[in-house]
Each structure stands twice: as structure tokens, then as C-alpha cells.
Amino acid sequence: GDSVTQMEGPVTLSEEAFLTINCTYTATGYPSLFWYVQYPGEGLQLLLKATKADDKGSNKGFEATYRKETTSFHLEKGSVQVSDSAVYFCALPTSNTGKLIFGQGTTLQVKP
Amino acid sequence: AAGVIQSPRHLIKEKRETATLKCYPIPRHDTVYWYQQGPGQDPQFLISFYEKMQSDKGSIPDRFSAQQFSDYHSELNMSSLELGDSALYFCASSLVLAGSRGGYEQFFGPGTRLTVL
């Protein structure tokens, strides 16, 4: 069945460091891919998305490229800020109804 | 812009009690999804509705039921609550049924934190 695997956390970085959070997936066909972010005590917010192979989603300095050949959708940011501290989820829709399955989430902590 | 509204935001219940969670989707959105997120876990899909009909079902216990009303709001009813039901329950809405696993994003509400004592 479809699945999403994320790198284990937590990830602790200093401010202005480079961030990579790995995400790989298994799916039939070529679904859209999403990154959601969950700040402490809040709901899930869509961070970025890509709808087809080689698409690059970007938002708030974060980027992720849909790589069909490696079935990956790694999240990157060139210079993280303390305010980026949150839990990041990679997700994909698993059926025609659009229900999402999520990776296990990666906690990012950025220290000043 | 209008967002998904969930009520209540926090709910404390005793074991074996009943709880009702409400979700008001973004106006004109016709699909509602419910997810359950346990502590430190990723969200797990429970159930979804499209145009007031159940469109998909996940790992939802038989003790739970849900429906979508004519005004598109949805309610998740939970009976015989157990300690393990303590979790954050999210509702999400989208504009159209995401056929062909397309790019229609789901907009999430802030969640209802249910604590069962």
C-alpha cells in the first residue's frame, strides 16, 4: 500500500543553518505531494505542494522538489530561523477521495 | 479569509461518556475529512464526506459515527469513550473531491483536544 517515510527527529539546528528533512514515498501512480507544518499547540498548515514530477514547491523560504526517479520529496531551507521550530509532516493523498497519509513527522528545533 | 472552524477547542470527558465534535468547513468547500492525532503521532484518517455522503472510511472505531449536514458542517459523534480516545481531532475541508489524487489541498482546522479521564 501507499506509505510515506520521513527522517527521524528531532532535528536541532542553530539559527541560519541549512535544513534538510528527507521524505520518501511509495505510491501507485503519481500523486500530489505535500508538506504540512504544525506549530506548537496549533493545527496543520500547508507549507508547500507539488502536483507532478519535477515540480518544485516553495513557500516562506522552504523548497521541495518532486523526484519521481527517487520517489522523494525532501524539504529544504537555506537559513532557518527560531520561528521555524515546529513539526513537519510529509503527506500524500492515497485514493481518489483525497484522504491523506502522513509521514511520522519530524520535529525541528532551531536555537538562537 | 475564512478558515475551518472546529468546536469545542477543548473537551474533557469521563470514560464511557459521549462526545460530539463539530466542524464548519470553509464556505463553498464540499468535502470534509476527519483525522485523529495521538500524542507524538502523525494524523490518522478517520472518515470523509463529499456532498453530504460518506466518501471514504479509515480506522474509525464502531463507537464513532459522523455525518455531514445540508449546510456542509460535519459532526463526529463518539460514544463509550475510552482513555485511548484522548487525542487531537482535526477536521479538514477541500473544494472538490480530490479525484485522480490531484492537487486540491486540504485546509485544516485548529483541532479539538479531547481528554478522557
PDB file of C-alpha atoms in Angstrom:
ATOM      1  CA  GLY A   1       0.000   0.000   0.000  1.00  0.00           C
ATOM      2  CA  ASP A   2       0.901   3.641  -0.122  1.00  0.00           C
ATOM      3  CA  SER A   3       3.270   4.928   2.510  1.00  0.00           C
ATOM      4  CA  VAL A   4       5.371   7.916   3.489  1.00  0.00           C
ATOM      5  CA  THR A   5       8.642   7.727   5.344  1.00  0.00           C
ATOM      6  CA  GLN A   6      10.339  10.705   6.942  1.00  0.00           C
ATOM      7  CA  MET A   7      13.701  11.037   8.562  1.00  0.00           C
ATOM      8  CA  GLU A   8      13.561  10.624  12.283  1.00  0.00           C
ATOM      9  CA  GLY A   9      13.892  13.607  14.527  1.00  0.00           C
ATOM     10  CA  PRO A  10      14.260  15.641  16.443  1.00  0.00           C
ATOM     11  CA  VAL A  11      16.455  17.873  14.361  1.00  0.00           C
ATOM     12  CA  THR A  12      18.241  20.608  16.272  1.00  0.00           C
ATOM     13  CA  LEU A  13      19.907  23.408  14.348  1.00  0.00           C
ATOM     14  CA  SER A  14      21.384  26.786  15.052  1.00  0.00           C
ATOM     15  CA  GLU A  15      19.790  29.828  13.520  1.00  0.00           C
ATOM     16  CA  GLU A  16      20.811  30.411   9.867  1.00  0.00           C
ATOM     17  CA  ALA A  17      21.823  26.778   9.393  1.00  0.00           C
ATOM     18  CA  PHE A  18      20.774  24.770   6.328  1.00  0.00           C
ATOM     19  CA  LEU A  19      17.857  22.410   6.763  1.00  0.00           C
ATOM     20  CA  THR A  20      17.034  19.177   5.001  1.00  0.00           C
ATOM     21  CA  ILE A  21      14.230  16.870   6.059  1.00  0.00           C
ATOM     22  CA  ASN A  22      14.069  13.711   3.990  1.00  0.00           C
ATOM     23  CA  CYS A  23      10.800  12.266   2.751  1.00  0.00           C
ATOM     24  CA  THR A  24      10.339   9.245   0.533  1.00  0.00           C
ATOM     25  CA  TYR A  25       7.115   7.681  -0.574  1.00  0.00           C
ATOM     26  CA  THR A  26       5.603   4.566  -2.044  1.00  0.00           C
ATOM     27  CA  ALA A  27       2.529   5.012  -4.178  1.00  0.00           C
ATOM     28  CA  THR A  28       0.791   3.813  -7.282  1.00  0.00           C
ATOM     29  CA  GLY A  29       0.737   6.380  -9.994  1.00  0.00           C
ATOM     30  CA  TYR A  30       1.925   9.906  -9.450  1.00  0.00           C
ATOM     31  CA  PRO A  31       0.030  11.570  -6.643  1.00  0.00           C
ATOM     32  CA  SER A  32       0.460  15.133  -5.480  1.00  0.00           C
ATOM     33  CA  LEU A  33       2.829  15.572  -2.567  1.00  0.00           C
ATOM     34  CA  PHE A  34       2.517  17.950   0.360  1.00  0.00           C
ATOM     35  CA  TRP A  35       4.485  19.311   3.274  1.00  0.00           C
ATOM     36  CA  TYR A  36       2.439  20.395   6.277  1.00  0.00           C
ATOM     37  CA  VAL A  37       3.759  22.238   9.320  1.00  0.00           C
ATOM     38  CA  GLN A  38       2.365  22.101  12.834  1.00  0.00           C
ATOM     39  CA  TYR A  39       3.459  24.815  15.249  1.00  0.00           C
ATOM     40  CA  PRO A  40       3.184  24.072  18.966  1.00  0.00           C
ATOM     41  CA  GLY A  41      -0.424  23.886  20.075  1.00  0.00           C
ATOM     42  CA  GLU A  42      -1.773  24.589  16.613  1.00  0.00           C
ATOM     43  CA  GLY A  43      -3.338  22.782  13.694  1.00  0.00           C
ATOM     44  CA  LEU A  44      -1.764  21.701  10.438  1.00  0.00           C
ATOM     45  CA  GLN A  45      -0.889  24.291   7.831  1.00  0.00           C
ATOM     46  CA  LEU A  46       0.003  23.520   4.267  1.00  0.00           C
ATOM     47  CA  LEU A  47       3.568  24.653   3.736  1.00  0.00           C
ATOM     48  CA  LEU A  48       4.021  23.708   0.094  1.00  0.00           C
ATOM     49  CA  LYS A  49       2.936  21.226  -2.525  1.00  0.00           C
ATOM     50  CA  ALA A  50       3.891  19.707  -5.859  1.00  0.00           C
ATOM     51  CA  THR A  51       1.425  18.138  -8.239  1.00  0.00           C
ATOM     52  CA  LYS A  52       3.657  16.379 -10.757  1.00  0.00           C
ATOM     53  CA  ALA A  53       7.136  15.038 -11.276  1.00  0.00           C
ATOM     54  CA  ASP A  54       9.931  17.634 -11.295  1.00  0.00           C
ATOM     55  CA  ASP A  55       7.621  20.265  -9.818  1.00  0.00           C
ATOM     56  CA  LYS A  56       9.218  22.407  -7.153  1.00  0.00           C
ATOM     57  CA  GLY A  57       7.006  23.678  -4.384  1.00  0.00           C
ATOM     58  CA  SER A  58       8.174  26.676  -2.414  1.00  0.00           C
ATOM     59  CA  ASN A  59       6.910  28.897   0.375  1.00  0.00           C
ATOM     60  CA  LYS A  60       8.463  31.028   3.149  1.00  0.00           C
ATOM     61  CA  GLY A  61      11.969  30.069   2.025  1.00  0.00           C
ATOM     62  CA  PHE A  62      11.217  26.347   2.085  1.00  0.00           C
ATOM     63  CA  GLU A  63      11.507  24.253  -1.067  1.00  0.00           C
ATOM     64  CA  ALA A  64      10.850  20.677  -2.090  1.00  0.00           C
ATOM     65  CA  THR A  65      11.174  19.012  -5.485  1.00  0.00           C
ATOM     66  CA  TYR A  66       9.039  16.072  -6.580  1.00  0.00           C
ATOM     67  CA  ARG A  67      11.585  13.451  -7.684  1.00  0.00           C
ATOM     68  CA  LYS A  68       9.888  10.571  -9.442  1.00  0.00           C
ATOM     69  CA  GLU A  69      13.104   8.634 -10.052  1.00  0.00           C
ATOM     70  CA  THR A  70      13.988   8.528  -6.359  1.00  0.00           C
ATOM     71  CA  THR A  71      10.380   8.733  -5.069  1.00  0.00           C
ATOM     72  CA  SER A  72      11.415  11.574  -2.817  1.00  0.00           C
ATOM     73  CA  PHE A  73      10.166  14.989  -1.762  1.00  0.00           C
ATOM     74  CA  HIS A  74      12.837  16.339   0.544  1.00  0.00           C
ATOM     75  CA  LEU A  75      12.205  19.627   2.336  1.00  0.00           C
ATOM     76  CA  GLU A  76      14.984  22.219   2.353  1.00  0.00           C
ATOM     77  CA  LYS A  77      15.597  25.699   3.649  1.00  0.00           C
ATOM     78  CA  GLY A  78      18.781  27.637   3.249  1.00  0.00           C
ATOM     79  CA  SER A  79      18.706  29.565   6.516  1.00  0.00           C
ATOM     80  CA  VAL A  80      16.389  28.543   9.323  1.00  0.00           C
ATOM     81  CA  GLN A  81      15.014  30.871  11.965  1.00  0.00           C
ATOM     82  CA  VAL A  82      13.901  30.246  15.525  1.00  0.00           C
ATOM     83  CA  SER A  83      10.342  30.784  14.340  1.00  0.00           C
ATOM     84  CA  ASP A  84      10.655  27.719  12.076  1.00  0.00           C
ATOM     85  CA  SER A  85      10.659  25.467  15.139  1.00  0.00           C
ATOM     86  CA  ALA A  86       7.731  23.113  14.566  1.00  0.00           C
ATOM     87  CA  VAL A  87       6.799  19.612  13.487  1.00  0.00           C
ATOM     88  CA  TYR A  88       6.915  18.973   9.741  1.00  0.00           C
ATOM     89  CA  PHE A  89       4.831  16.308   8.032  1.00  0.00           C
ATOM     90  CA  CYS A  90       5.209  14.949   4.530  1.00  0.00           C
ATOM     91  CA  ALA A  91       1.892  13.722   3.118  1.00  0.00           C
ATOM     92  CA  LEU A  92       0.255  12.265   0.032  1.00  0.00           C
ATOM     93  CA  PRO A  93      -3.337  11.542  -0.982  1.00  0.00           C
ATOM     94  CA  THR A  94      -3.894   7.818  -1.190  1.00  0.00           C
ATOM     95  CA  SER A  95      -7.057   7.436  -3.156  1.00  0.00           C
ATOM     96  CA  ASN A  96      -9.467   9.264  -5.363  1.00  0.00           C
ATOM     97  CA  THR A  97     -11.154  10.583  -2.258  1.00  0.00           C
ATOM     98  CA  GLY A  98      -8.057  12.559  -1.365  1.00  0.00           C
ATOM     99  CA  LYS A  99      -7.549  11.246   2.151  1.00  0.00           C
ATOM    100  CA  LEU A 100      -4.023  11.987   3.281  1.00  0.00           C
ATOM    101  CA  ILE A 101      -1.479   9.683   4.774  1.00  0.00           C
ATOM    102  CA  PHE A 102       1.303  11.347   6.666  1.00  0.00           C
ATOM    103  CA  GLY A 103       4.857  10.560   7.480  1.00  0.00           C
ATOM    104  CA  GLN A 104       5.677  10.195  11.133  1.00  0.00           C
ATOM    105  CA  GLY A 105       6.615  13.857  11.448  1.00  0.00           C
ATOM    106  CA  THR A 106       9.975  15.477  12.084  1.00  0.00           C
ATOM    107  CA  THR A 107      10.411  17.874  14.973  1.00  0.00           C
ATOM    108  CA  LEU A 108      12.670  20.811  14.187  1.00  0.00           C
ATOM    109  CA  GLN A 109      14.134  22.907  16.956  1.00  0.00           C
ATOM    110  CA  VAL A 110      16.106  25.986  15.996  1.00  0.00           C
ATOM    111  CA  LYS A 111      18.276  27.574  18.653  1.00  0.00           C
ATOM    112  CA  PRO A 112      19.352  31.222  18.595  1.00  0.00           C
TER     113      PRO A 112
ATOM    114  CA  ALA B   1     -10.051  34.669   4.755  1.00  0.00           C
ATOM    115  CA  ALA B   2     -12.463  32.256   6.360  1.00  0.00           C
ATOM    116  CA  GLY B   3     -10.914  29.141   7.818  1.00  0.00           C
ATOM    117  CA  VAL B   4     -12.170  25.814   9.059  1.00  0.00           C
ATOM    118  CA  ILE B   5     -13.872  26.179  12.413  1.00  0.00           C
ATOM    119  CA  GLN B   6     -13.953  23.435  14.986  1.00  0.00           C
ATOM    120  CA  SER B   7     -15.771  23.363  18.265  1.00  0.00           C
ATOM    121  CA  PRO B   8     -15.168  22.912  21.029  1.00  0.00           C
ATOM    122  CA  ARG B   9     -11.428  23.519  21.102  1.00  0.00           C
ATOM    123  CA  HIS B  10     -11.009  21.527  24.287  1.00  0.00           C
ATOM    124  CA  LEU B  11     -13.191  18.816  25.760  1.00  0.00           C
ATOM    125  CA  ILE B  12     -12.808  16.776  28.902  1.00  0.00           C
ATOM    126  CA  LYS B  13     -14.924  13.677  29.362  1.00  0.00           C
ATOM    127  CA  GLU B  14     -15.099  10.690  31.635  1.00  0.00           C
ATOM    128  CA  LYS B  15     -14.770   7.120  30.431  1.00  0.00           C
ATOM    129  CA  ARG B  16     -17.946   5.713  28.892  1.00  0.00           C
ATOM    130  CA  GLU B  17     -19.322   9.194  28.222  1.00  0.00           C
ATOM    131  CA  THR B  18     -20.303  10.588  24.830  1.00  0.00           C
ATOM    132  CA  ALA B  19     -18.743  13.466  22.929  1.00  0.00           C
ATOM    133  CA  THR B  20     -19.759  15.431  19.843  1.00  0.00           C
ATOM    134  CA  LEU B  21     -17.217  17.367  17.827  1.00  0.00           C
ATOM    135  CA  LYS B  22     -18.302  19.900  15.260  1.00  0.00           C
ATOM    136  CA  CYS B  23     -16.637  21.123  12.103  1.00  0.00           C
ATOM    137  CA  TYR B  24     -17.588  24.056   9.901  1.00  0.00           C
ATOM    138  CA  PRO B  25     -15.747  23.908   6.572  1.00  0.00           C
ATOM    139  CA  ILE B  26     -14.604  26.849   4.537  1.00  0.00           C
ATOM    140  CA  PRO B  27     -17.579  28.286   2.610  1.00  0.00           C
ATOM    141  CA  ARG B  28     -18.198  26.524  -0.703  1.00  0.00           C
ATOM    142  CA  HIS B  29     -15.954  23.615   0.247  1.00  0.00           C
ATOM    143  CA  ASP B  30     -17.878  20.418  -0.318  1.00  0.00           C
ATOM    144  CA  THR B  31     -15.574  17.791   1.190  1.00  0.00           C
ATOM    145  CA  VAL B  32     -14.818  17.258   4.847  1.00  0.00           C
ATOM    146  CA  TYR B  33     -12.211  14.945   6.343  1.00  0.00           C
ATOM    147  CA  TRP B  34     -11.716  13.891   9.959  1.00  0.00           C
ATOM    148  CA  TYR B  35      -8.331  12.892  11.388  1.00  0.00           C
ATOM    149  CA  GLN B  36      -7.171  11.739  14.792  1.00  0.00           C
ATOM    150  CA  GLN B  37      -3.723  12.634  16.094  1.00  0.00           C
ATOM    151  CA  GLY B  38      -2.483  10.861  19.210  1.00  0.00           C
ATOM    152  CA  PRO B  39       0.315  12.383  21.318  1.00  0.00           C
ATOM    153  CA  GLY B  40       3.525  12.483  19.306  1.00  0.00           C
ATOM    154  CA  GLN B  41       1.848  10.709  16.403  1.00  0.00           C
ATOM    155  CA  ASP B  42       1.021  11.620  12.843  1.00  0.00           C
ATOM    156  CA  PRO B  43      -2.629  12.289  11.980  1.00  0.00           C
ATOM    157  CA  GLN B  44      -4.656   9.216  11.072  1.00  0.00           C
ATOM    158  CA  PHE B  45      -7.583   9.432   8.683  1.00  0.00           C
ATOM    159  CA  LEU B  46     -10.960   8.557  10.182  1.00  0.00           C
ATOM    160  CA  ILE B  47     -13.698   9.369   7.704  1.00  0.00           C
ATOM    161  CA  SER B  48     -14.650  11.771   4.921  1.00  0.00           C
ATOM    162  CA  PHE B  49     -17.768  13.189   3.316  1.00  0.00           C
ATOM    163  CA  TYR B  50     -18.461  14.611  -0.097  1.00  0.00           C
ATOM    164  CA  GLU B  51     -21.718  16.415  -0.751  1.00  0.00           C
ATOM    165  CA  LYS B  52     -23.179  15.028   2.476  1.00  0.00           C
ATOM    166  CA  MET B  53     -22.407  11.422   1.591  1.00  0.00           C
ATOM    167  CA  GLN B  54     -19.689   9.352   3.179  1.00  0.00           C
ATOM    168  CA  SER B  55     -16.894   9.120   0.642  1.00  0.00           C
ATOM    169  CA  ASP B  56     -14.226   7.148   2.472  1.00  0.00           C
ATOM    170  CA  LYS B  57     -13.630   5.426   5.768  1.00  0.00           C
ATOM    171  CA  GLY B  58     -10.424   4.768   7.627  1.00  0.00           C
ATOM    172  CA  SER B  59      -9.585   3.383  11.016  1.00  0.00           C
ATOM    173  CA  ILE B  60     -12.659   4.717  12.755  1.00  0.00           C
ATOM    174  CA  PRO B  61     -13.970   2.649  15.676  1.00  0.00           C
ATOM    175  CA  ASP B  62     -17.537   1.404  15.534  1.00  0.00           C
ATOM    176  CA  ARG B  63     -18.201   3.557  18.611  1.00  0.00           C
ATOM    177  CA  PHE B  64     -17.718   6.624  16.443  1.00  0.00           C
ATOM    178  CA  SER B  65     -20.102   7.928  13.830  1.00  0.00           C
ATOM    179  CA  ALA B  66     -20.159  11.031  11.716  1.00  0.00           C
ATOM    180  CA  GLN B  67     -22.307  12.872   9.239  1.00  0.00           C
ATOM    181  CA  GLN B  68     -22.327  15.928   7.063  1.00  0.00           C
ATOM    182  CA  PHE B  69     -25.374  18.154   7.140  1.00  0.00           C
ATOM    183  CA  SER B  70     -27.166  20.166   4.466  1.00  0.00           C
ATOM    184  CA  ASP B  71     -25.131  23.264   5.338  1.00  0.00           C
ATOM    185  CA  TYR B  72     -21.972  21.147   4.903  1.00  0.00           C
ATOM    186  CA  HIS B  73     -20.951  21.255   8.513  1.00  0.00           C
ATOM    187  CA  SER B  74     -19.990  17.901   9.958  1.00  0.00           C
ATOM    188  CA  GLU B  75     -20.224  16.289  13.353  1.00  0.00           C
ATOM    189  CA  LEU B  76     -18.197  13.444  14.797  1.00  0.00           C
ATOM    190  CA  ASN B  77     -20.056  11.550  17.492  1.00  0.00           C
ATOM    191  CA  MET B  78     -18.047   9.437  19.893  1.00  0.00           C
ATOM    192  CA  SER B  79     -19.700   7.096  22.372  1.00  0.00           C
ATOM    193  CA  SER B  80     -18.443   4.865  25.177  1.00  0.00           C
ATOM    194  CA  LEU B  81     -15.290   6.906  25.363  1.00  0.00           C
ATOM    195  CA  GLU B  82     -12.085   5.149  26.312  1.00  0.00           C
ATOM    196  CA  LEU B  83      -8.848   6.501  27.690  1.00  0.00           C
ATOM    197  CA  GLY B  84      -7.213   5.741  24.347  1.00  0.00           C
ATOM    198  CA  ASP B  85      -9.556   8.142  22.595  1.00  0.00           C
ATOM    199  CA  SER B  86      -7.665  11.056  24.131  1.00  0.00           C
ATOM    200  CA  ALA B  87      -6.205  12.839  21.132  1.00  0.00           C
ATOM    201  CA  LEU B  88      -6.343  15.876  18.920  1.00  0.00           C
ATOM    202  CA  TYR B  89      -9.129  15.606  16.355  1.00  0.00           C
ATOM    203  CA  PHE B  90      -8.747  17.579  13.180  1.00  0.00           C
ATOM    204  CA  CYS B  91     -11.271  18.432  10.571  1.00  0.00           C
ATOM    205  CA  ALA B  92     -10.138  19.477   7.119  1.00  0.00           C
ATOM    206  CA  SER B  93     -12.074  20.734   4.130  1.00  0.00           C
ATOM    207  CA  SER B  94     -11.384  20.964   0.433  1.00  0.00           C
ATOM    208  CA  LEU B  95     -13.106  22.498  -2.544  1.00  0.00           C
ATOM    209  CA  VAL B  96     -13.716  19.397  -4.597  1.00  0.00           C
ATOM    210  CA  LEU B  97     -13.396  15.709  -4.191  1.00  0.00           C
ATOM    211  CA  ALA B  98      -9.715  15.181  -4.961  1.00  0.00           C
ATOM    212  CA  GLY B  99     -10.227  12.822  -7.831  1.00  0.00           C
ATOM    213  CA  SER B 100      -7.231  11.294  -9.519  1.00  0.00           C
ATOM    214  CA  ARG B 101      -5.279  12.185  -6.402  1.00  0.00           C
ATOM    215  CA  GLY B 102      -4.985  15.711  -7.662  1.00  0.00           C
ATOM    216  CA  GLY B 103      -3.536  18.781  -6.111  1.00  0.00           C
ATOM    217  CA  TYR B 104      -6.553  20.052  -4.217  1.00  0.00           C
ATOM    218  CA  GLU B 105      -5.216  20.899  -0.832  1.00  0.00           C
ATOM    219  CA  GLN B 106      -6.979  20.245   2.423  1.00  0.00           C
ATOM    220  CA  PHE B 107      -7.369  23.128   4.823  1.00  0.00           C
ATOM    221  CA  PHE B 108      -7.163  22.053   8.424  1.00  0.00           C
ATOM    222  CA  GLY B 109      -9.000  23.440  11.404  1.00  0.00           C
ATOM    223  CA  PRO B 110      -7.248  24.129  14.720  1.00  0.00           C
ATOM    224  CA  GLY B 111      -8.417  20.829  16.150  1.00  0.00           C
ATOM    225  CA  THR B 112     -10.376  19.708  19.179  1.00  0.00           C
ATOM    226  CA  ARG B 113      -8.283  18.355  22.013  1.00  0.00           C
ATOM    227  CA  LEU B 114     -10.248  15.573  23.694  1.00  0.00           C
ATOM    228  CA  THR B 115      -9.136  14.324  27.077  1.00  0.00           C
ATOM    229  CA  VAL B 116     -10.801  11.232  28.507  1.00  0.00           C
ATOM    230  CA  LEU B 117     -10.344  10.745  32.232  1.00  0.00           C
TER     231      LEU B 117
END
